[in-house]
JSON list of C-alpha atoms in Angstrom, two decimals:
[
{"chain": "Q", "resi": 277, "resn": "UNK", "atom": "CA", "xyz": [11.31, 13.26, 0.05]},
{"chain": "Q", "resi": 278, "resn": "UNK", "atom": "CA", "xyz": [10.59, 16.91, 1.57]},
{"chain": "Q", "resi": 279, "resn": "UNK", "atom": "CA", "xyz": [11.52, 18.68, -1.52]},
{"chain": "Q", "resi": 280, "resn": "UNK", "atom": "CA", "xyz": [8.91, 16.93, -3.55]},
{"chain": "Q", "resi": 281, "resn": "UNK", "atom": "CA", "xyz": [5.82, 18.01, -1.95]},
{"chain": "Q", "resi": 282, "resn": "UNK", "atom": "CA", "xyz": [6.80, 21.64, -3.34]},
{"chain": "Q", "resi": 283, "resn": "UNK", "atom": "CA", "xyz": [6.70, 20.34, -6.98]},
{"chain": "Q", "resi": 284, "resn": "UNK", "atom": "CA", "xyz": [3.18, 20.72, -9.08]},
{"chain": "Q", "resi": 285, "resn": "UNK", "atom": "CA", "xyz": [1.37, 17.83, -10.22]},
{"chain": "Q", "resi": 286, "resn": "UNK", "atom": "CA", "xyz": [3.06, 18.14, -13.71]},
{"chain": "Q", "resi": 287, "resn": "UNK", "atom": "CA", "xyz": [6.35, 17.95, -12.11]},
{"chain": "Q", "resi": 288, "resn": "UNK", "atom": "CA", "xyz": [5.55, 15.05, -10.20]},
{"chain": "Q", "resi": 289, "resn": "UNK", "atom": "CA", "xyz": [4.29, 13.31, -13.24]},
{"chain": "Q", "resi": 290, "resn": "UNK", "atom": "CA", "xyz": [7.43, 14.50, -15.56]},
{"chain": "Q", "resi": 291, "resn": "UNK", "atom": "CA", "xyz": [9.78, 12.83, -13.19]},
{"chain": "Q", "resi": 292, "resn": "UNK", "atom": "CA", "xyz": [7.66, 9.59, -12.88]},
{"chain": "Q", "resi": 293, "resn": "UNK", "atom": "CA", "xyz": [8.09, 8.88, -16.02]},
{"chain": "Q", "resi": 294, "resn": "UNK", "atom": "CA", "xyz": [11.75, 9.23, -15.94]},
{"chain": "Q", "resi": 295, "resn": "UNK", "atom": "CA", "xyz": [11.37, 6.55, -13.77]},
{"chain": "Q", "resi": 296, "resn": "UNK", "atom": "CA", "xyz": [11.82, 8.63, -10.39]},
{"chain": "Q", "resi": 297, "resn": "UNK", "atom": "CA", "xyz": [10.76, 6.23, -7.36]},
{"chain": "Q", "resi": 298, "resn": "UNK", "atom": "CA", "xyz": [10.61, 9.53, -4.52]},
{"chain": "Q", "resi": 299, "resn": "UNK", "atom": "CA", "xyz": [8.28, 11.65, -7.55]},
{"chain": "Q", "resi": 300, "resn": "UNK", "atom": "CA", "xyz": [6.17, 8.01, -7.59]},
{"chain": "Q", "resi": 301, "resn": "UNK", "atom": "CA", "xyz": [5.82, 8.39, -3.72]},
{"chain": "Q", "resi": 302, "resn": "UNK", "atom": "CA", "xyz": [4.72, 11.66, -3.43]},
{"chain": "Q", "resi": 303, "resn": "UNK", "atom": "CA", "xyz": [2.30, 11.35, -6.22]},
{"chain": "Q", "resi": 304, "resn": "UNK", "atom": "CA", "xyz": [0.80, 8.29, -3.85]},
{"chain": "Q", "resi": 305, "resn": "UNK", "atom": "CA", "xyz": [0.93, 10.35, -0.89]},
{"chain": "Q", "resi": 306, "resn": "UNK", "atom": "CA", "xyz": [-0.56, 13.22, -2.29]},
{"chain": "Q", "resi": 307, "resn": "UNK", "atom": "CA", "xyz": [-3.53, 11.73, -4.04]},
{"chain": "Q", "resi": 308, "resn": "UNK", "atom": "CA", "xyz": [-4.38, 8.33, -1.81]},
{"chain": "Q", "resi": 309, "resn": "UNK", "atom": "CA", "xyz": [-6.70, 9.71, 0.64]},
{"chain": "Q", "resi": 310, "resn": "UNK", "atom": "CA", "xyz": [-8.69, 11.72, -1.95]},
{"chain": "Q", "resi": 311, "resn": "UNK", "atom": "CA", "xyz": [-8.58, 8.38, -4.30]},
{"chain": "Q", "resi": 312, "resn": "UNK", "atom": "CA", "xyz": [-10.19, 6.66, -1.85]},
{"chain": "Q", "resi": 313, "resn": "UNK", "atom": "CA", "xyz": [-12.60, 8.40, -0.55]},
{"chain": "Q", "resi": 314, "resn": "UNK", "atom": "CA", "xyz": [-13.91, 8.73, -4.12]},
{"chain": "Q", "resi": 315, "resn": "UNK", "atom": "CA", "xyz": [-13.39, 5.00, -4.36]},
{"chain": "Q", "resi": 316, "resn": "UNK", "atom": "CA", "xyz": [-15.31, 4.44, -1.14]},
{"chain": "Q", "resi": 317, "resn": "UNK", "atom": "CA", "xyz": [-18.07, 6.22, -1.63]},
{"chain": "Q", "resi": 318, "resn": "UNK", "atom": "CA", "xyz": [-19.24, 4.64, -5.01]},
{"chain": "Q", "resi": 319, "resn": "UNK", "atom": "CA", "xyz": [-17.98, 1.09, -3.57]},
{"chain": "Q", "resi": 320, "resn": "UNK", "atom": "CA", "xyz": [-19.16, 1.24, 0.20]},
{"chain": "Q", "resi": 321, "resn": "UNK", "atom": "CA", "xyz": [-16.25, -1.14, 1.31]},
{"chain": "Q", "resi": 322, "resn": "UNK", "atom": "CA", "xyz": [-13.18, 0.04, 2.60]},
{"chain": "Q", "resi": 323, "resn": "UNK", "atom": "CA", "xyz": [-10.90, -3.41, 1.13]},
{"chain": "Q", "resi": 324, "resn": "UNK", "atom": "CA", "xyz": [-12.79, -3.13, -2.26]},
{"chain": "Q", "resi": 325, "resn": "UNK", "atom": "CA", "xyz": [-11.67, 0.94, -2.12]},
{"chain": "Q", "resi": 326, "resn": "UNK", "atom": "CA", "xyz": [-8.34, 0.64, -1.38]},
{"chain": "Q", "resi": 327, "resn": "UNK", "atom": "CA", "xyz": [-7.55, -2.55, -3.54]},
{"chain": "Q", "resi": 328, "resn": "UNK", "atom": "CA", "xyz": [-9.14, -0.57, -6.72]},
{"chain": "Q", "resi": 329, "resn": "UNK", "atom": "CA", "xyz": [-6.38, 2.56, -5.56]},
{"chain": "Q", "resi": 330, "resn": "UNK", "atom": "CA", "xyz": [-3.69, 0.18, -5.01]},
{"chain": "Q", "resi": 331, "resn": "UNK", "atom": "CA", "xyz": [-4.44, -1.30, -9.15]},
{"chain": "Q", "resi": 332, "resn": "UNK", "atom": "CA", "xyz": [-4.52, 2.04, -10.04]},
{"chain": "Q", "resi": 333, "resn": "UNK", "atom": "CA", "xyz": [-0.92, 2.86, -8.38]},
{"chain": "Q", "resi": 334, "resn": "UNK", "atom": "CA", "xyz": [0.70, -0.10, -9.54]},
{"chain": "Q", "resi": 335, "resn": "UNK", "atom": "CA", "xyz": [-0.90, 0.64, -13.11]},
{"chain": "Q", "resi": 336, "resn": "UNK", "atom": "CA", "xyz": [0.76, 3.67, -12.98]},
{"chain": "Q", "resi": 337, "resn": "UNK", "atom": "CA", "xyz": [4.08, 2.41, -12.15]},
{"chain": "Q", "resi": 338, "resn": "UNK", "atom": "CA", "xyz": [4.42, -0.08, -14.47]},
{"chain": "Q", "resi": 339, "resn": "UNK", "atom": "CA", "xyz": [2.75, 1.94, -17.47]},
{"chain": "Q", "resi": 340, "resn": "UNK", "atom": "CA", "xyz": [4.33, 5.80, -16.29]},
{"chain": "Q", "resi": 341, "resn": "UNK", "atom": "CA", "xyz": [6.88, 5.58, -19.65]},
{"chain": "Q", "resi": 342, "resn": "UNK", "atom": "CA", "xyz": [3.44, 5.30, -22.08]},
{"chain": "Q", "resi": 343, "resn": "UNK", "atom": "CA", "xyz": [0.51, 7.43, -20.34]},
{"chain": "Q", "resi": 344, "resn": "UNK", "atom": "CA", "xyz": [0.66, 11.08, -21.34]},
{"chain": "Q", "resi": 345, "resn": "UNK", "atom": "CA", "xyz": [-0.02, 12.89, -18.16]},
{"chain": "Q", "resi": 346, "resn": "UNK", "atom": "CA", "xyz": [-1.38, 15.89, -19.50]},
{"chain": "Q", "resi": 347, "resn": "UNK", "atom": "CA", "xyz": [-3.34, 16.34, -16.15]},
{"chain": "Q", "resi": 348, "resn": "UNK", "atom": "CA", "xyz": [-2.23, 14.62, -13.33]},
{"chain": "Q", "resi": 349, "resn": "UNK", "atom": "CA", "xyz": [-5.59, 14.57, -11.22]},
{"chain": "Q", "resi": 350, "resn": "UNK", "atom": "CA", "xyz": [-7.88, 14.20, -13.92]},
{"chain": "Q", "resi": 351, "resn": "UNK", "atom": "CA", "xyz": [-5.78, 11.14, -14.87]},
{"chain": "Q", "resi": 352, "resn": "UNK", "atom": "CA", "xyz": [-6.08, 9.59, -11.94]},
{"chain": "Q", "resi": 353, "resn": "UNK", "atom": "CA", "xyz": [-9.68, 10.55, -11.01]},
{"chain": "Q", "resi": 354, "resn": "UNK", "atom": "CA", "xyz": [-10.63, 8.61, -14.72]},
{"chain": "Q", "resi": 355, "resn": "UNK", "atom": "CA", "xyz": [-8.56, 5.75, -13.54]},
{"chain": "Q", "resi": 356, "resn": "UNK", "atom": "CA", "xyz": [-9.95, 4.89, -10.33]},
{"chain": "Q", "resi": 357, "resn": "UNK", "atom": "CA", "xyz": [-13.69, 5.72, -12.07]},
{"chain": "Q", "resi": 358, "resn": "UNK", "atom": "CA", "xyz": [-12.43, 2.73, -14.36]},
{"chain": "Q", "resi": 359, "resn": "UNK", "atom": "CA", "xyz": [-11.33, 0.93, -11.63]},
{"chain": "Q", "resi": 360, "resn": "UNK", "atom": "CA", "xyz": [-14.29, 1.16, -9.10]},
{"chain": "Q", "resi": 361, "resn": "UNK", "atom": "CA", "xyz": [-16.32, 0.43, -12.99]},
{"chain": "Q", "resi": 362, "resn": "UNK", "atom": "CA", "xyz": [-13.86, -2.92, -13.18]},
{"chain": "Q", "resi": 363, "resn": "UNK", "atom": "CA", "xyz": [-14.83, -3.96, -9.36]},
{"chain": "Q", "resi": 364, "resn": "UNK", "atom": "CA", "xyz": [-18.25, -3.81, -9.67]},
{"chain": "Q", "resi": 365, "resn": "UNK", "atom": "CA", "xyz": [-18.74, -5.36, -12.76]},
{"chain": "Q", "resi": 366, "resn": "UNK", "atom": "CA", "xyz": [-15.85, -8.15, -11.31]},
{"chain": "Q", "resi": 367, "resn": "UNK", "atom": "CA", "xyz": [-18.57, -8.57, -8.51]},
{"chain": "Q", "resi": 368, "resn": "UNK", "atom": "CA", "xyz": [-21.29, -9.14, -10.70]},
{"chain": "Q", "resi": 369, "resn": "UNK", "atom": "CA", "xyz": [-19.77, -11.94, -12.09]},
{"chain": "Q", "resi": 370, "resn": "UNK", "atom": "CA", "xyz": [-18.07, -13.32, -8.68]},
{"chain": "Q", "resi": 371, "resn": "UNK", "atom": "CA", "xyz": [-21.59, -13.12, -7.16]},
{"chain": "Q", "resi": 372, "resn": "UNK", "atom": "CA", "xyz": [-22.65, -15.51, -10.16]},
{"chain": "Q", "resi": 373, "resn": "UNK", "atom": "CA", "xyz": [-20.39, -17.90, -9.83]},
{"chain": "Q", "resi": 374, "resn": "UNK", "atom": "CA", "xyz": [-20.15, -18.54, -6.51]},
{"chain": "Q", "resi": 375, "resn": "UNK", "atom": "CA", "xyz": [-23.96, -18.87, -5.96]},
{"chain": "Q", "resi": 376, "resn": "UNK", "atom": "CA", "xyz": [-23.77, -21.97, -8.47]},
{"chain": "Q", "resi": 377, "resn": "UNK", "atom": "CA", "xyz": [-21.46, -23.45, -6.18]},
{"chain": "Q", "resi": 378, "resn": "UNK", "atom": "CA", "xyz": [-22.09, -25.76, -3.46]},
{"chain": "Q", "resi": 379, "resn": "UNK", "atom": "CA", "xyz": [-21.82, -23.69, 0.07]},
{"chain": "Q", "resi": 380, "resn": "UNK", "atom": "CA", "xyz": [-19.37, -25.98, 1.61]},
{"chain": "Q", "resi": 381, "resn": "UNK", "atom": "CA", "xyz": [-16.85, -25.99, -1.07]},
{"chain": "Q", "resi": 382, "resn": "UNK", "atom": "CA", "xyz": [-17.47, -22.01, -1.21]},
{"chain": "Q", "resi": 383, "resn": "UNK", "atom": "CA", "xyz": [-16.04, -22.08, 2.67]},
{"chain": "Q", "resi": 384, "resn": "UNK", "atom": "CA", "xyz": [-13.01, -24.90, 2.65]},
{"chain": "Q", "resi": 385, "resn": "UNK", "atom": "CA", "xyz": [-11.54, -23.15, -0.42]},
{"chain": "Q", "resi": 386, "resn": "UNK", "atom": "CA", "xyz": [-12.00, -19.64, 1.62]},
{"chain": "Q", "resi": 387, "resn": "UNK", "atom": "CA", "xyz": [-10.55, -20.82, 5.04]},
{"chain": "Q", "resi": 388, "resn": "UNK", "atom": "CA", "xyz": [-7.84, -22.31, 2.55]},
{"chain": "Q", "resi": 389, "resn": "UNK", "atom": "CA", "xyz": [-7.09, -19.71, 0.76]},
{"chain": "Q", "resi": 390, "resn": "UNK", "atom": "CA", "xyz": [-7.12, -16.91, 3.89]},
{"chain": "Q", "resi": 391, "resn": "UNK", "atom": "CA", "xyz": [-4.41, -19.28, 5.41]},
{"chain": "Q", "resi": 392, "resn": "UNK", "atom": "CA", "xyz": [-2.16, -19.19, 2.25]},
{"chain": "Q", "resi": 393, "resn": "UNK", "atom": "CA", "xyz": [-2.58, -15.23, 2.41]},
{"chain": "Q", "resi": 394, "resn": "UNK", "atom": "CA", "xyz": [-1.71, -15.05, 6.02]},
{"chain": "Q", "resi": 395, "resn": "UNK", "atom": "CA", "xyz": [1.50, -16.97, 5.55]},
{"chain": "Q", "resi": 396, "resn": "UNK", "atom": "CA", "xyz": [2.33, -15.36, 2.68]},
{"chain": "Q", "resi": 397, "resn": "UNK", "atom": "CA", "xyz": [1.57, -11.84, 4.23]},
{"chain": "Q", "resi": 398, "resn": "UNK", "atom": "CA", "xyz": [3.61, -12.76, 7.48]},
{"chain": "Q", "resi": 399, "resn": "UNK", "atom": "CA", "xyz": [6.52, -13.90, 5.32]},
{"chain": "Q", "resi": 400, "resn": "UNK", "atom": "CA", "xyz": [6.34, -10.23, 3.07]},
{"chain": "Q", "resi": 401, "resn": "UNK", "atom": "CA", "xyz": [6.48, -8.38, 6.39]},
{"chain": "Q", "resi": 402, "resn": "UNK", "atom": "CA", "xyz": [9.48, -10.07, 7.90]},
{"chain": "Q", "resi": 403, "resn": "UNK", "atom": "CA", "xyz": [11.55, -9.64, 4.54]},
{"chain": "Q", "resi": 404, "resn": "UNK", "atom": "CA", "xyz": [10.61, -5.95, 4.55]},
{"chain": "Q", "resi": 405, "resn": "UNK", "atom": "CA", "xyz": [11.52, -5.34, 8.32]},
{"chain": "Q", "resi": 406, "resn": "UNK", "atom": "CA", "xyz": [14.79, -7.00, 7.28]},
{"chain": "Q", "resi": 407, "resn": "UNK", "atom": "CA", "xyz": [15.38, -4.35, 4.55]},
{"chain": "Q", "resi": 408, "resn": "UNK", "atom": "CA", "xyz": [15.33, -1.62, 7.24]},
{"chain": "Q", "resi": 409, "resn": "UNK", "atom": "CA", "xyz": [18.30, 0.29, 8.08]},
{"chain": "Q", "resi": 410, "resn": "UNK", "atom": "CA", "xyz": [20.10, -1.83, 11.42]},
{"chain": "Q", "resi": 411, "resn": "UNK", "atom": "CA", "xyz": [19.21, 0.36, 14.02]},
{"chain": "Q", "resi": 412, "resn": "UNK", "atom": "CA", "xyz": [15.49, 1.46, 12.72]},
{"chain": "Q", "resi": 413, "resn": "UNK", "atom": "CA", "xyz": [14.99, -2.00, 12.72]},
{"chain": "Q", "resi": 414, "resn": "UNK", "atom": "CA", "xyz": [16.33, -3.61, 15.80]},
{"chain": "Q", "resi": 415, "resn": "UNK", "atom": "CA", "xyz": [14.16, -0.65, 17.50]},
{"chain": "Q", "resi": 416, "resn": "UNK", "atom": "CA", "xyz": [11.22, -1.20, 15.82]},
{"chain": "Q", "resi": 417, "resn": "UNK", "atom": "CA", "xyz": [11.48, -4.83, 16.68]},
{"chain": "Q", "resi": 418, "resn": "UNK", "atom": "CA", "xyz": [12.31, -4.14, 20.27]},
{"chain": "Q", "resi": 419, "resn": "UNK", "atom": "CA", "xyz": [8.98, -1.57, 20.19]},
{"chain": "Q", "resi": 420, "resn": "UNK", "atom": "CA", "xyz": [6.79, -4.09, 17.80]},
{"chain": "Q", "resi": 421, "resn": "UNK", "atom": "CA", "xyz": [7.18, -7.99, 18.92]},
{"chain": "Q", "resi": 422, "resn": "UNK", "atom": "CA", "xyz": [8.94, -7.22, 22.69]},
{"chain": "Q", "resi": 423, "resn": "UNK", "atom": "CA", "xyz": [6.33, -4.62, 23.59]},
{"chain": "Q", "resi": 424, "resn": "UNK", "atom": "CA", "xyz": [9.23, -2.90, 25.20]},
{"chain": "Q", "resi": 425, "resn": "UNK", "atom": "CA", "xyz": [7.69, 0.91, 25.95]},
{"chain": "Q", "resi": 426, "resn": "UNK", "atom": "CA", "xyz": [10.21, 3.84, 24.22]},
{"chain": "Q", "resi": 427, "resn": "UNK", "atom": "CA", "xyz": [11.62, 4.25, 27.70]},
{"chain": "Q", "resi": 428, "resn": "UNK", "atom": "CA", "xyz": [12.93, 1.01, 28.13]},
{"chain": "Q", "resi": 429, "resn": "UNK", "atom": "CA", "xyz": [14.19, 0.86, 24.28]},
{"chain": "Q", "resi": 430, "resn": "UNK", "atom": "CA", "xyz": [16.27, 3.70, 25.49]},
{"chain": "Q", "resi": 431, "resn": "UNK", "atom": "CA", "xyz": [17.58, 2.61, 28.29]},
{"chain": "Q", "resi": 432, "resn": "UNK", "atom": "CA", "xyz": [18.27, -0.84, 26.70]},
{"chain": "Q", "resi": 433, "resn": "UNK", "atom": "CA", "xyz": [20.22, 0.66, 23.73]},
{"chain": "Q", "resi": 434, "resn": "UNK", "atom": "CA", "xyz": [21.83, 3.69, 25.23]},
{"chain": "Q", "resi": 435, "resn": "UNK", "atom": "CA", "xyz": [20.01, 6.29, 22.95]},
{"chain": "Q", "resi": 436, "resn": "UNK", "atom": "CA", "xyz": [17.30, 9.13, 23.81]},
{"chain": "Q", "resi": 437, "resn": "UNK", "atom": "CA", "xyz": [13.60, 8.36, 23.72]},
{"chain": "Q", "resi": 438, "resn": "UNK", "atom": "CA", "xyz": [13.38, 11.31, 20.50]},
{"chain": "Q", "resi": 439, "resn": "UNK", "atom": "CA", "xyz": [15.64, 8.74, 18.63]},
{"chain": "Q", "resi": 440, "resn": "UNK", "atom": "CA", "xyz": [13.47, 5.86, 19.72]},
{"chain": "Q", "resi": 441, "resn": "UNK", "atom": "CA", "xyz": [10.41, 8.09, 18.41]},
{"chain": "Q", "resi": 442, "resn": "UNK", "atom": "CA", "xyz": [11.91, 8.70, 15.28]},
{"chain": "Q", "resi": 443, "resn": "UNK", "atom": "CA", "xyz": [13.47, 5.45, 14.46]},
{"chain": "Q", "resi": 444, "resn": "UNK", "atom": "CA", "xyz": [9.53, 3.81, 15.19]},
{"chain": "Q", "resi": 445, "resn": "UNK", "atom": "CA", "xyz": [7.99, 6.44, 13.47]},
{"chain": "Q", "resi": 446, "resn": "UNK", "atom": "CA", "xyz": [10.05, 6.13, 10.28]},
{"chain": "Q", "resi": 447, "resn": "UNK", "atom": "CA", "xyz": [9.60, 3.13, 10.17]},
{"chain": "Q", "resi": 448, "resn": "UNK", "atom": "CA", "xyz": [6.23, 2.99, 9.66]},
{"chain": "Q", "resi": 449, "resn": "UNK", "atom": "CA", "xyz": [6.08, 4.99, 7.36]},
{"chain": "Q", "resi": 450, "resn": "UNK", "atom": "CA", "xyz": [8.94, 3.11, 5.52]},
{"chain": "Q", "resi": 451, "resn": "UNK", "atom": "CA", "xyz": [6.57, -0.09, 5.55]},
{"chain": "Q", "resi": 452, "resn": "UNK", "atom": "CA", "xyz": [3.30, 1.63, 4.90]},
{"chain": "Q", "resi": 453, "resn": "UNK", "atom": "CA", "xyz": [4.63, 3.06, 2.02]},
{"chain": "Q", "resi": 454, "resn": "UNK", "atom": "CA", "xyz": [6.80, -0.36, 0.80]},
{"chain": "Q", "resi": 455, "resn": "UNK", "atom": "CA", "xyz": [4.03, -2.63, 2.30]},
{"chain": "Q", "resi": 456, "resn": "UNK", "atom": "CA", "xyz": [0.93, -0.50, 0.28]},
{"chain": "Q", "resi": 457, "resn": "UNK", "atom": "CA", "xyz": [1.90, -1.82, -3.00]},
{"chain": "Q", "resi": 458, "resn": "UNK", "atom": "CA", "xyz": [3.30, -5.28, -1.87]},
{"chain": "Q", "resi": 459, "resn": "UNK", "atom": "CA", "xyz": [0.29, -6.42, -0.23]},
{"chain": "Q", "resi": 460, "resn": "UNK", "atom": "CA", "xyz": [-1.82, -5.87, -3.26]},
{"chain": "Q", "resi": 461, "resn": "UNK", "atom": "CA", "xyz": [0.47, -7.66, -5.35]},
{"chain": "Q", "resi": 462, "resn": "UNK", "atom": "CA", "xyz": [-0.09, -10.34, -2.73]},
{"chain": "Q", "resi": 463, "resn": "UNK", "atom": "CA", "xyz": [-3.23, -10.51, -2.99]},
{"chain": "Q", "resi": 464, "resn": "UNK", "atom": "CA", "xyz": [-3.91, -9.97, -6.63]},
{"chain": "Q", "resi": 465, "resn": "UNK", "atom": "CA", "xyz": [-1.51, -13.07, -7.48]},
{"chain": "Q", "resi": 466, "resn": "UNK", "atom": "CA", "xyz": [-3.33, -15.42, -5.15]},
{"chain": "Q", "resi": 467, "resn": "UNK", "atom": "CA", "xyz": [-6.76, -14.70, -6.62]}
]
């Protein structure tokens, strides 16, 4: 992944749409937090922000064979505009709807439906620890659901507290990454 954060935007976006899943990453990691933040400040909620940058990623994934990407930034930056445009307008209609419905059916179907997403969530997470590399993951699972300090993980499995760092570190950013996309797709097929 280091040697793609020397490539130019038009790199970046050459090798996405040969399909390159590392040149897809980058692009995410380089343009998220300015995505957002534009996102944010025309939506003023953080889970309507990055939910419009997350439909914008995945858009790009699955249409990065058909969208000329003449300029990078300025196609993203028109995307998420479209996309903030989408939510808002999405809102307008929600808003609608749901004040012609009777409050209490309103809340069961929320409780309901926040349970199904919880499950659903937990059961995503597990599957994607379980994809991690044997010893990244029994560490991060000794770190995560034992509470066991980086000392102790150490001690416990004979390596240094650096490798303990590293494995939990990587880790994260393993399931941020993997977990960034998922989530949304979670969410956006339960609506």
């Amino acid at each position: 992944m280091q040697r793609y954060d020397k490539y130019t935007d038009s790199q970046l976006a050459g090798l996405l749409k040969k399909g390159d899943r590392d040149a897809f990453t980058a692009i995410y990691e380089r343009f998220f937090g300015v995505l957002y933040i534009h996102a944010f400040n025309r939506l003023k909620n953080k889970d309507e922000a990055k939910d419009a940058i997350q439909d914008l990623f995945i858009r790009l994934w699955n249409k990065r064979d058909s969208v000329d990407f003449t300029n990078l930034s300025n196609y993203l930056y028109t995307a998420v505009r479209n996309a903030v445009m989408n939510v808002i307008s999405h809102k307008a209609v929600e808003s609608k709807y749901i004040s012609a419905l009777p409050q209490s059916i309103v809340i069961a179907d929320c409780i309901t439906d926040h349970r199904l997403r919880e499950r659903q969530l937990s059961e995503i997470i597990s599957k994607e620890i379980e994809l991690l590399p044997p010893k990244m993951r029994e560490v991060f699972q000794l770190s995560r659901f034992h509470n066991l300090s980086h000392k102790e993980i150490a001690e416990q499995l004979g390596i240094s507290e650096q490798s303990v760092r590293s494995h939990v570190k990587n880790a994260l950013k393993i399931l941020r990454v993997r977990l960034g996309l998922v989530l949304y797709l979670v969410l956006l097929i339960s609506r």
